[in-house]
mmCIF file of C-alpha atoms in Angstrom:
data_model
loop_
_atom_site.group_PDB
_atom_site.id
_atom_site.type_symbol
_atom_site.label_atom_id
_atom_site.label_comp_id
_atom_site.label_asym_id
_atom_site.label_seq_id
_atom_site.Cartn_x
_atom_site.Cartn_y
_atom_site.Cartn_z
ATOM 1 C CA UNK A 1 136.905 61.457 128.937
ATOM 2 C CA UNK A 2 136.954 65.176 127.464
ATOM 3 C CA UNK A 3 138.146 67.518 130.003
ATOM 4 C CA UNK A 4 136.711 70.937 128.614
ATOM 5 C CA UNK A 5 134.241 71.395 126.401
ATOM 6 C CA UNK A 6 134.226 74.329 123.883
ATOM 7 C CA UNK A 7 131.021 75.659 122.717
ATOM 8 C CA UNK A 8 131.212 76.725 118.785
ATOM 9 C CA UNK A 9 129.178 79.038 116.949
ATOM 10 C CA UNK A 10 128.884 78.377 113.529
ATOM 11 C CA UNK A 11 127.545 80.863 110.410
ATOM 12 C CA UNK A 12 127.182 79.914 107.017
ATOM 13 C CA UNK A 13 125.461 82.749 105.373
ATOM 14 C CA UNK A 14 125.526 83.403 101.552
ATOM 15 C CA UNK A 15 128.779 83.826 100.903
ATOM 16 C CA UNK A 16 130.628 83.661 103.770
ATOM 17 C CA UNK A 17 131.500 81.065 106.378
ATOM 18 C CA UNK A 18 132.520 82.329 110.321
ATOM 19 C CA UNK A 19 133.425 80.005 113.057
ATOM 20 C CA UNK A 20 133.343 81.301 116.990
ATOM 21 C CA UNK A 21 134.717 79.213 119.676
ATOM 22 C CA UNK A 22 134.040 80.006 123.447
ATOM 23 C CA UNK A 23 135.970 78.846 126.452
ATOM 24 C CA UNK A 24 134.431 77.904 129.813
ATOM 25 C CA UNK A 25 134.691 81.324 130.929
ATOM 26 C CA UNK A 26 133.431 82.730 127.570
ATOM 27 C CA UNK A 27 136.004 83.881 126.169
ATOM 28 C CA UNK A 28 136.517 83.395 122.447
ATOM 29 C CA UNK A 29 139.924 81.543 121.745
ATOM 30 C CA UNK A 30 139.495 80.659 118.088
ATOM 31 C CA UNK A 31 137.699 82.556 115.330
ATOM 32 C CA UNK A 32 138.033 82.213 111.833
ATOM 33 C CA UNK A 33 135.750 83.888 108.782
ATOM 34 C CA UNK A 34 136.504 82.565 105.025
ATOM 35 C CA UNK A 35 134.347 82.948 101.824
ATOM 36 C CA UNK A 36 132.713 79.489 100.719
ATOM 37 C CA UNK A 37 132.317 79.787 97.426
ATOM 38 C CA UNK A 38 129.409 77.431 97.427
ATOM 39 C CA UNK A 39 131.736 74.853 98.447
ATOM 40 C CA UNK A 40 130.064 74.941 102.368
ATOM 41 C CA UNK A 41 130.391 70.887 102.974
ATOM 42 C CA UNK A 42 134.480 70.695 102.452
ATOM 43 C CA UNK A 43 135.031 74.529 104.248
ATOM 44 C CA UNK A 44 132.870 73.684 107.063
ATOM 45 C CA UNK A 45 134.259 70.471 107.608
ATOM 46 C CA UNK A 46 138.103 72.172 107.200
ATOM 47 C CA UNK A 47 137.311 74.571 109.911
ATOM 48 C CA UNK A 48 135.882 72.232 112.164
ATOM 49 C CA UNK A 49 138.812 69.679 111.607
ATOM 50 C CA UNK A 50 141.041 73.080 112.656
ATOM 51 C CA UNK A 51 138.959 73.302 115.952
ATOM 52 C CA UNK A 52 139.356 69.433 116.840
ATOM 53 C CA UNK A 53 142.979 69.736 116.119
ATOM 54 C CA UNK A 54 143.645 73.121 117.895
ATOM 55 C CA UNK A 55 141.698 71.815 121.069
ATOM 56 C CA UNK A 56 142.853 68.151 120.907
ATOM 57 C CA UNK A 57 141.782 66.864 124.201
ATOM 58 C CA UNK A 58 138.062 69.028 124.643
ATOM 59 C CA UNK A 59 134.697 67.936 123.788
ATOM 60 C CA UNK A 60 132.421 70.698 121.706
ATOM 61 C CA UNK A 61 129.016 71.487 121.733
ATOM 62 C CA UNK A 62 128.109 73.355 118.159
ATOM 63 C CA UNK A 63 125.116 74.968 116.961
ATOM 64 C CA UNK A 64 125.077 76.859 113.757
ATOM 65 C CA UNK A 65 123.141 79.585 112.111
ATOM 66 C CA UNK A 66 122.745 81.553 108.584
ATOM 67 C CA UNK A 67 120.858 81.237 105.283
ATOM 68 C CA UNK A 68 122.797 78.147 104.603
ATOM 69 C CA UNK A 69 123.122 76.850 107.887
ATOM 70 C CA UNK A 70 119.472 75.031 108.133
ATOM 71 C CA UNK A 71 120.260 72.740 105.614
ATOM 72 C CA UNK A 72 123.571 71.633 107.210
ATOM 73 C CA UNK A 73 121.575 71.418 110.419
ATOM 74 C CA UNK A 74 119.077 69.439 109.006
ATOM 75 C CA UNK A 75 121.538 66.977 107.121
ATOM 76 C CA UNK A 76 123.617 67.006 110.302
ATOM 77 C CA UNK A 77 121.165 67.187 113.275
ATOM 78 C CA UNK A 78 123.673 70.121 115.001
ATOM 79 C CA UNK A 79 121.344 72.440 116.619
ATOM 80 C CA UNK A 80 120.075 75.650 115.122
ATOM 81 C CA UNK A 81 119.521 78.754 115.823
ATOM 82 C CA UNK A 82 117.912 81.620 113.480
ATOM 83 C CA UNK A 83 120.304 84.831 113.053
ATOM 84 C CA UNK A 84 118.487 87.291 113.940
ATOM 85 C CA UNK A 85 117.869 85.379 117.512
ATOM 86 C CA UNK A 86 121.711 84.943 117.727
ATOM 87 C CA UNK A 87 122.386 88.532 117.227
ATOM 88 C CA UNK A 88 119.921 89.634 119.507
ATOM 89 C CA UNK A 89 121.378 87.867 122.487
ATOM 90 C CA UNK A 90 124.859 89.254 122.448
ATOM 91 C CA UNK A 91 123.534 92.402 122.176
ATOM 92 C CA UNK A 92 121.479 91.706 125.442
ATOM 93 C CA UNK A 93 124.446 90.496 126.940
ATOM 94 C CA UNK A 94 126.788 92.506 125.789
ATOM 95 C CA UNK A 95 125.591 95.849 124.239
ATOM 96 C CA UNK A 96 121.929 96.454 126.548
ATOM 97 C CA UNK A 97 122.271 100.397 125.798
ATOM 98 C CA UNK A 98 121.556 99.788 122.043
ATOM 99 C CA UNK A 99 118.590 101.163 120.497
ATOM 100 C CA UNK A 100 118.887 100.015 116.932
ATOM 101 C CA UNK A 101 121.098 96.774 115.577
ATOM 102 C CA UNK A 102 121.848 97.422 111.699
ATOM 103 C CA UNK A 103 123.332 93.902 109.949
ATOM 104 C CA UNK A 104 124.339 94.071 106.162
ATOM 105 C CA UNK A 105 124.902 90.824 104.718
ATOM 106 C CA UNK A 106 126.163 89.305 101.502
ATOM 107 C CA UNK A 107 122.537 89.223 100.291
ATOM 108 C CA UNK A 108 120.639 90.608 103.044
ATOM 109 C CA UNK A 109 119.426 93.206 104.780
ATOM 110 C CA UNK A 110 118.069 93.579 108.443
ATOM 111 C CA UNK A 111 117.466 96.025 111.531
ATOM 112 C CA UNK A 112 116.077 95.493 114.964
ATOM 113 C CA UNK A 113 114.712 98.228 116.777
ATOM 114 C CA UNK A 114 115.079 97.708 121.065
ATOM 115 C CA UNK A 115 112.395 99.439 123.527
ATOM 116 C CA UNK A 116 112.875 98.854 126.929
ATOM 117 C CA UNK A 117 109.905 96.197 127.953
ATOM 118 C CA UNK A 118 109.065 95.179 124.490
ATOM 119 C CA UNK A 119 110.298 92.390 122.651
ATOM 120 C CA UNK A 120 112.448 93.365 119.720
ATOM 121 C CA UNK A 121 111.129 95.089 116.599
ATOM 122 C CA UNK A 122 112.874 92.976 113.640
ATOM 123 C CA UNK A 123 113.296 94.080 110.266
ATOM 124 C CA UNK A 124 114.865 91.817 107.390
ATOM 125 C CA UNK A 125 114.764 92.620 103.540
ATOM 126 C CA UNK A 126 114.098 89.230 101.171
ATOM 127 C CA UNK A 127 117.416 87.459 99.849
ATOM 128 C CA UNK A 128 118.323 89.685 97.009
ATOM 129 C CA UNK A 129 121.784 91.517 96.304
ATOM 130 C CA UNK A 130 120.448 94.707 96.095
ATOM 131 C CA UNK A 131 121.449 97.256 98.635
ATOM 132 C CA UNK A 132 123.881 94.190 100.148
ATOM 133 C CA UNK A 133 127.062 93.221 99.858
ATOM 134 C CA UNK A 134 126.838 90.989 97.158
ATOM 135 C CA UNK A 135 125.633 94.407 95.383
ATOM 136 C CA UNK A 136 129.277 96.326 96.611
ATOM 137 C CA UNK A 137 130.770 93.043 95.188
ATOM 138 C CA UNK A 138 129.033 93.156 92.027
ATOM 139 C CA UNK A 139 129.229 97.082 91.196
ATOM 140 C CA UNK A 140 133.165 96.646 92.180
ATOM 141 C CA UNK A 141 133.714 94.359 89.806
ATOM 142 C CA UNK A 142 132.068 96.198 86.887
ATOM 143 C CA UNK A 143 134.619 99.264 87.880
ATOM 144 C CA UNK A 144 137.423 96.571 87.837
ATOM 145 C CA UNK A 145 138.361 97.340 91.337
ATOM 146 C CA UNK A 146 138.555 95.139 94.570
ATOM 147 C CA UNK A 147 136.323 96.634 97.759
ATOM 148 C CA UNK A 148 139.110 97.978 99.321
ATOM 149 C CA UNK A 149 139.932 100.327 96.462
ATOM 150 C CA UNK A 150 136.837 101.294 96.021
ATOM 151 C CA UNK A 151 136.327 102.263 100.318
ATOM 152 C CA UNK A 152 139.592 104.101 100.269
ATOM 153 C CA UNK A 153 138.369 106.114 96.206
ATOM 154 C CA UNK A 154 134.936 106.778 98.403
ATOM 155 C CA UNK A 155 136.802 109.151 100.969
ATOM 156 C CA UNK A 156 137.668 111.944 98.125
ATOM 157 C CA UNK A 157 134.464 112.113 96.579
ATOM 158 C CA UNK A 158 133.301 115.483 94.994
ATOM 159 C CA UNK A 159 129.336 114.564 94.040
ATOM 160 C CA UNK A 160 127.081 112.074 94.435
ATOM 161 C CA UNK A 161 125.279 110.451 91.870
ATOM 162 C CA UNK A 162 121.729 108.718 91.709
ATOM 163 C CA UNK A 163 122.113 104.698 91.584
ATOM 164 C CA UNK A 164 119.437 102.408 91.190
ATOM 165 C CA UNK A 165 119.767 99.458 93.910
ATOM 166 C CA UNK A 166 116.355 97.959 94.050
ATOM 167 C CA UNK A 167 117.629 95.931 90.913
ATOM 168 C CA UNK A 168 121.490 94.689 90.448
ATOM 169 C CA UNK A 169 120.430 95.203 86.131
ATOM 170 C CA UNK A 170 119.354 98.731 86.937
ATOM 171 C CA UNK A 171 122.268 99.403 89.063
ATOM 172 C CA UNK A 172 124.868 97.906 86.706
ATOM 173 C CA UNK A 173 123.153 100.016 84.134
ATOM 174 C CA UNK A 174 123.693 103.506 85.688
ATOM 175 C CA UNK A 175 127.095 102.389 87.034
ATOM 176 C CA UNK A 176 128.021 101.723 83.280
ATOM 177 C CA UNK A 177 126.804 104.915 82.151
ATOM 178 C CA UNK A 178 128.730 107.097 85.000
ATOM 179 C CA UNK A 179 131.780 104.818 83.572
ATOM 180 C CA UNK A 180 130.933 105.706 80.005
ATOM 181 C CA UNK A 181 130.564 109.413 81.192
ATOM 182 C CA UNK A 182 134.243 109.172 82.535
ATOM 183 C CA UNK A 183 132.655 110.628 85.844
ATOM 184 C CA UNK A 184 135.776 110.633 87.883
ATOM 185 C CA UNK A 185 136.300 106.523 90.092
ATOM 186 C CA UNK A 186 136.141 108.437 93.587
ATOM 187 C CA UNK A 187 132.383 110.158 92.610
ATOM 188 C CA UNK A 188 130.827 106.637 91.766
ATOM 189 C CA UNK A 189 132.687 104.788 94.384
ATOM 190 C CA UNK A 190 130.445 107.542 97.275
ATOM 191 C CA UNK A 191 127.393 107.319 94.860
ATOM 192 C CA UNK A 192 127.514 103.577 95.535
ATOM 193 C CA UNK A 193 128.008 103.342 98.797
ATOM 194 C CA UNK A 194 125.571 106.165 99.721
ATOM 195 C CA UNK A 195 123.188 103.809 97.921
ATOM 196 C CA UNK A 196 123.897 100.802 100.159
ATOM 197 C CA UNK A 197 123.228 102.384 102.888
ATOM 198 C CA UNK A 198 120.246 104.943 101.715
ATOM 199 C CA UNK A 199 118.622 101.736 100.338
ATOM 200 C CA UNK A 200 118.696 100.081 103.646
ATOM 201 C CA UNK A 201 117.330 102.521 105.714
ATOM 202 C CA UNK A 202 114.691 103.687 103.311
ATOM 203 C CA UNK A 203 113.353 99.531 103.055
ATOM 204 C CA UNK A 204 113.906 98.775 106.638
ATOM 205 C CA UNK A 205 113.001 101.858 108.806
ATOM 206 C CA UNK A 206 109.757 102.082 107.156
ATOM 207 C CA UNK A 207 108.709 105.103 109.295
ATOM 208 C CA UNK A 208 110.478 104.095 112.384
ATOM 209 C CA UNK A 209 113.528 106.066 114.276
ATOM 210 C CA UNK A 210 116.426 105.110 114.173
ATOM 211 C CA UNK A 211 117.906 105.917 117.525
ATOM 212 C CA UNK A 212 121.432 105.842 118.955
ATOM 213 C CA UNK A 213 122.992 103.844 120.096
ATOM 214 C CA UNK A 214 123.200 102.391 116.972
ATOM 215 C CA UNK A 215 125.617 99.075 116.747
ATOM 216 C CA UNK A 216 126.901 97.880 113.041
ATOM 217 C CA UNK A 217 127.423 94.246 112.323
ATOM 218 C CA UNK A 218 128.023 91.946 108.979
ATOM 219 C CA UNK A 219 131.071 92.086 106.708
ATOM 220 C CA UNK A 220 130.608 95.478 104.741
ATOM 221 C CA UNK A 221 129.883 97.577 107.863
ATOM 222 C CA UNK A 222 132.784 95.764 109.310
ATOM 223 C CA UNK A 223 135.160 96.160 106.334
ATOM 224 C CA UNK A 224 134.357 99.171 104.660
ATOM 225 C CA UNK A 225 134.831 102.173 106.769
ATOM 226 C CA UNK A 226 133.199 104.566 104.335
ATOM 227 C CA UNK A 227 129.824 102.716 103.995
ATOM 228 C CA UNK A 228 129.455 103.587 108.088
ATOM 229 C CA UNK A 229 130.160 106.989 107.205
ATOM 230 C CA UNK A 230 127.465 107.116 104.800
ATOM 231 C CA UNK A 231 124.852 105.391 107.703
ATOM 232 C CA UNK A 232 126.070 108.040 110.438
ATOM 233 C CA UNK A 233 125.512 111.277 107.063
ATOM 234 C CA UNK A 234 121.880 109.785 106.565
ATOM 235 C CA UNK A 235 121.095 109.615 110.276
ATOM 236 C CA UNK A 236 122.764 112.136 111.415
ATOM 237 C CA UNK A 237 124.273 110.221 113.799
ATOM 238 C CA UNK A 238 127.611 111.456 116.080
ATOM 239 C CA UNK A 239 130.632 109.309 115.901
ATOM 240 C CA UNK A 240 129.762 108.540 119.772
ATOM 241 C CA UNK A 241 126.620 107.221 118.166
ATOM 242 C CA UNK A 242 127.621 104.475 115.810
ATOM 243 C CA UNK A 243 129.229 101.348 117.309
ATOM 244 C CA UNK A 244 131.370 98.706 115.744
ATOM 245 C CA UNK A 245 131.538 96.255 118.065
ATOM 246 C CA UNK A 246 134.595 93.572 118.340
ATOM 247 C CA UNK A 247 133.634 90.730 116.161
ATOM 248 C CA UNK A 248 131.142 92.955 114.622
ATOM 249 C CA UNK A 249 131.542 90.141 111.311
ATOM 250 C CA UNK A 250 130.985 87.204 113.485
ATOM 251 C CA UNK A 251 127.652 88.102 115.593
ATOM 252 C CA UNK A 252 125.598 85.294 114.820
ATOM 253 C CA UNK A 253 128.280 82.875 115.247
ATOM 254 C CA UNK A 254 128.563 84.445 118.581
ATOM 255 C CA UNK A 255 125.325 84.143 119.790
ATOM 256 C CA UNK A 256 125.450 80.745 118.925
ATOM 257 C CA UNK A 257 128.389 80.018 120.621
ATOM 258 C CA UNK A 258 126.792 82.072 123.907
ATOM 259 C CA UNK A 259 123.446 79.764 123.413
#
């Protein structure tokens, strides 16, 4: 007979694959967040085979989330729960004084708007890399730098330039012609990043305000420091105003674990 059981939170989104695990008291005693490569059967099964082995003598209850994690629940028969839902109840639990929830995915987009006595407003773009960060991965790339690079070149910025990020061809062409114009790394590194987040707010807000407090989640706004800054210039948003929450990249997987 299992002595504890450990409830896991599982998210497999598009490019990305996060485990959660909560104790009895709900605290979370293993994590773990690893890009899948499309490879989601043997990663998911490694992580899982770490959780068993790290908690040898527990029984688990799992349920799992993400754009890829219906059709492992459906092969599998492990509970699931949609994203949006998951990330809505830690913020409930956890976070009840936020206004607006702002979630940038590798190839999504979404906000949810909170009113006290209403449910939820929820916003969520269609699965495309534009304005994502499959987009930041893809415009990287085509400067021949890694992420991080381009964050810390996106700090000492002089001008912005206009970037197309309804289309990743459109983009990639007036990234290429900044390049081409020897328009200095640091310049296009802001001009994309100002796009990210323009793009997102301009697709999702639709009209609606975007209040403080406003909490970030997802792996850019958890990674790259200057894509927040961009969010809180748009919005004109206080640095009081903007939270990052802890395990701001593992949200869903959270909720899930908490459900």
């Amino acid at each position: 007979m299992k002595n504890n059981v450990y409830r896991v939170g599982v998210d497999v989104g598009s490019t990305t694959l996060k485990v959660i695990v909560l104790d009895h008291a709900n605290q979370v005693v293993y994590k773990a967040y690893q890009r899948h490569k499309a490879d989601i059967n043997a990663i998911l099964a490694k992580q899982l085979s770490e959780v068993a082995n790290k908690f040898p003598e527990s029984g688990f209850s799992i349920t799992i989330t993400g754009s890829a994690g219906m059709g492992v629940a459906e092969r599998t028969g492990i509970t699931f729960v949609q994203e949006i839902v998951a990330s809505v109840e830690v913020i409930n639990r956890l976070y009840p004084q936020v206004k607006t929830m702002i979630d940038l995915g590798g190839e999504d987009a979404k906000m949810v708007f909170f009113t006290a006595g209403k449910q939820p407003d929820i916003r969520m773009n269609g699965s495309c890399a534009g304005g994502t960060g499959a987009f930041i991965d893809q415009m990287a790339d085509l400067m021949n730098i890694p992420v991080e690079q381009l964050n810390i070149e996106a700090l000492g910025y002089d001008k912005i330039y206009p970037i197309a990020s309804r289309c990743g061809f459109f983009a990639k062409t007036d990234v290429q012609n900044l390049i081409c114009r020897n328009v200095p790394v640091a310049d296009i590194s802001a001009s994309i990043l100002q796009t990210v987040a323009l793009q997102c707010i301009t697709s999702l807000a639709r009209g609606y305000d975007i209040e403080p407090d406003v909490l970030c989640i997802g792996g850019p706004l958890t990674f790259i420091p200057a894509l927040r800054d961009y969010f809180k210039e748009l919005l004109k948003l206080k640095d009081t105003d903007l939270i990052l929450p802890e395990n701001s990249e593992y949200f869903p997987a959270l909720g899930c674990a908490m459900l």
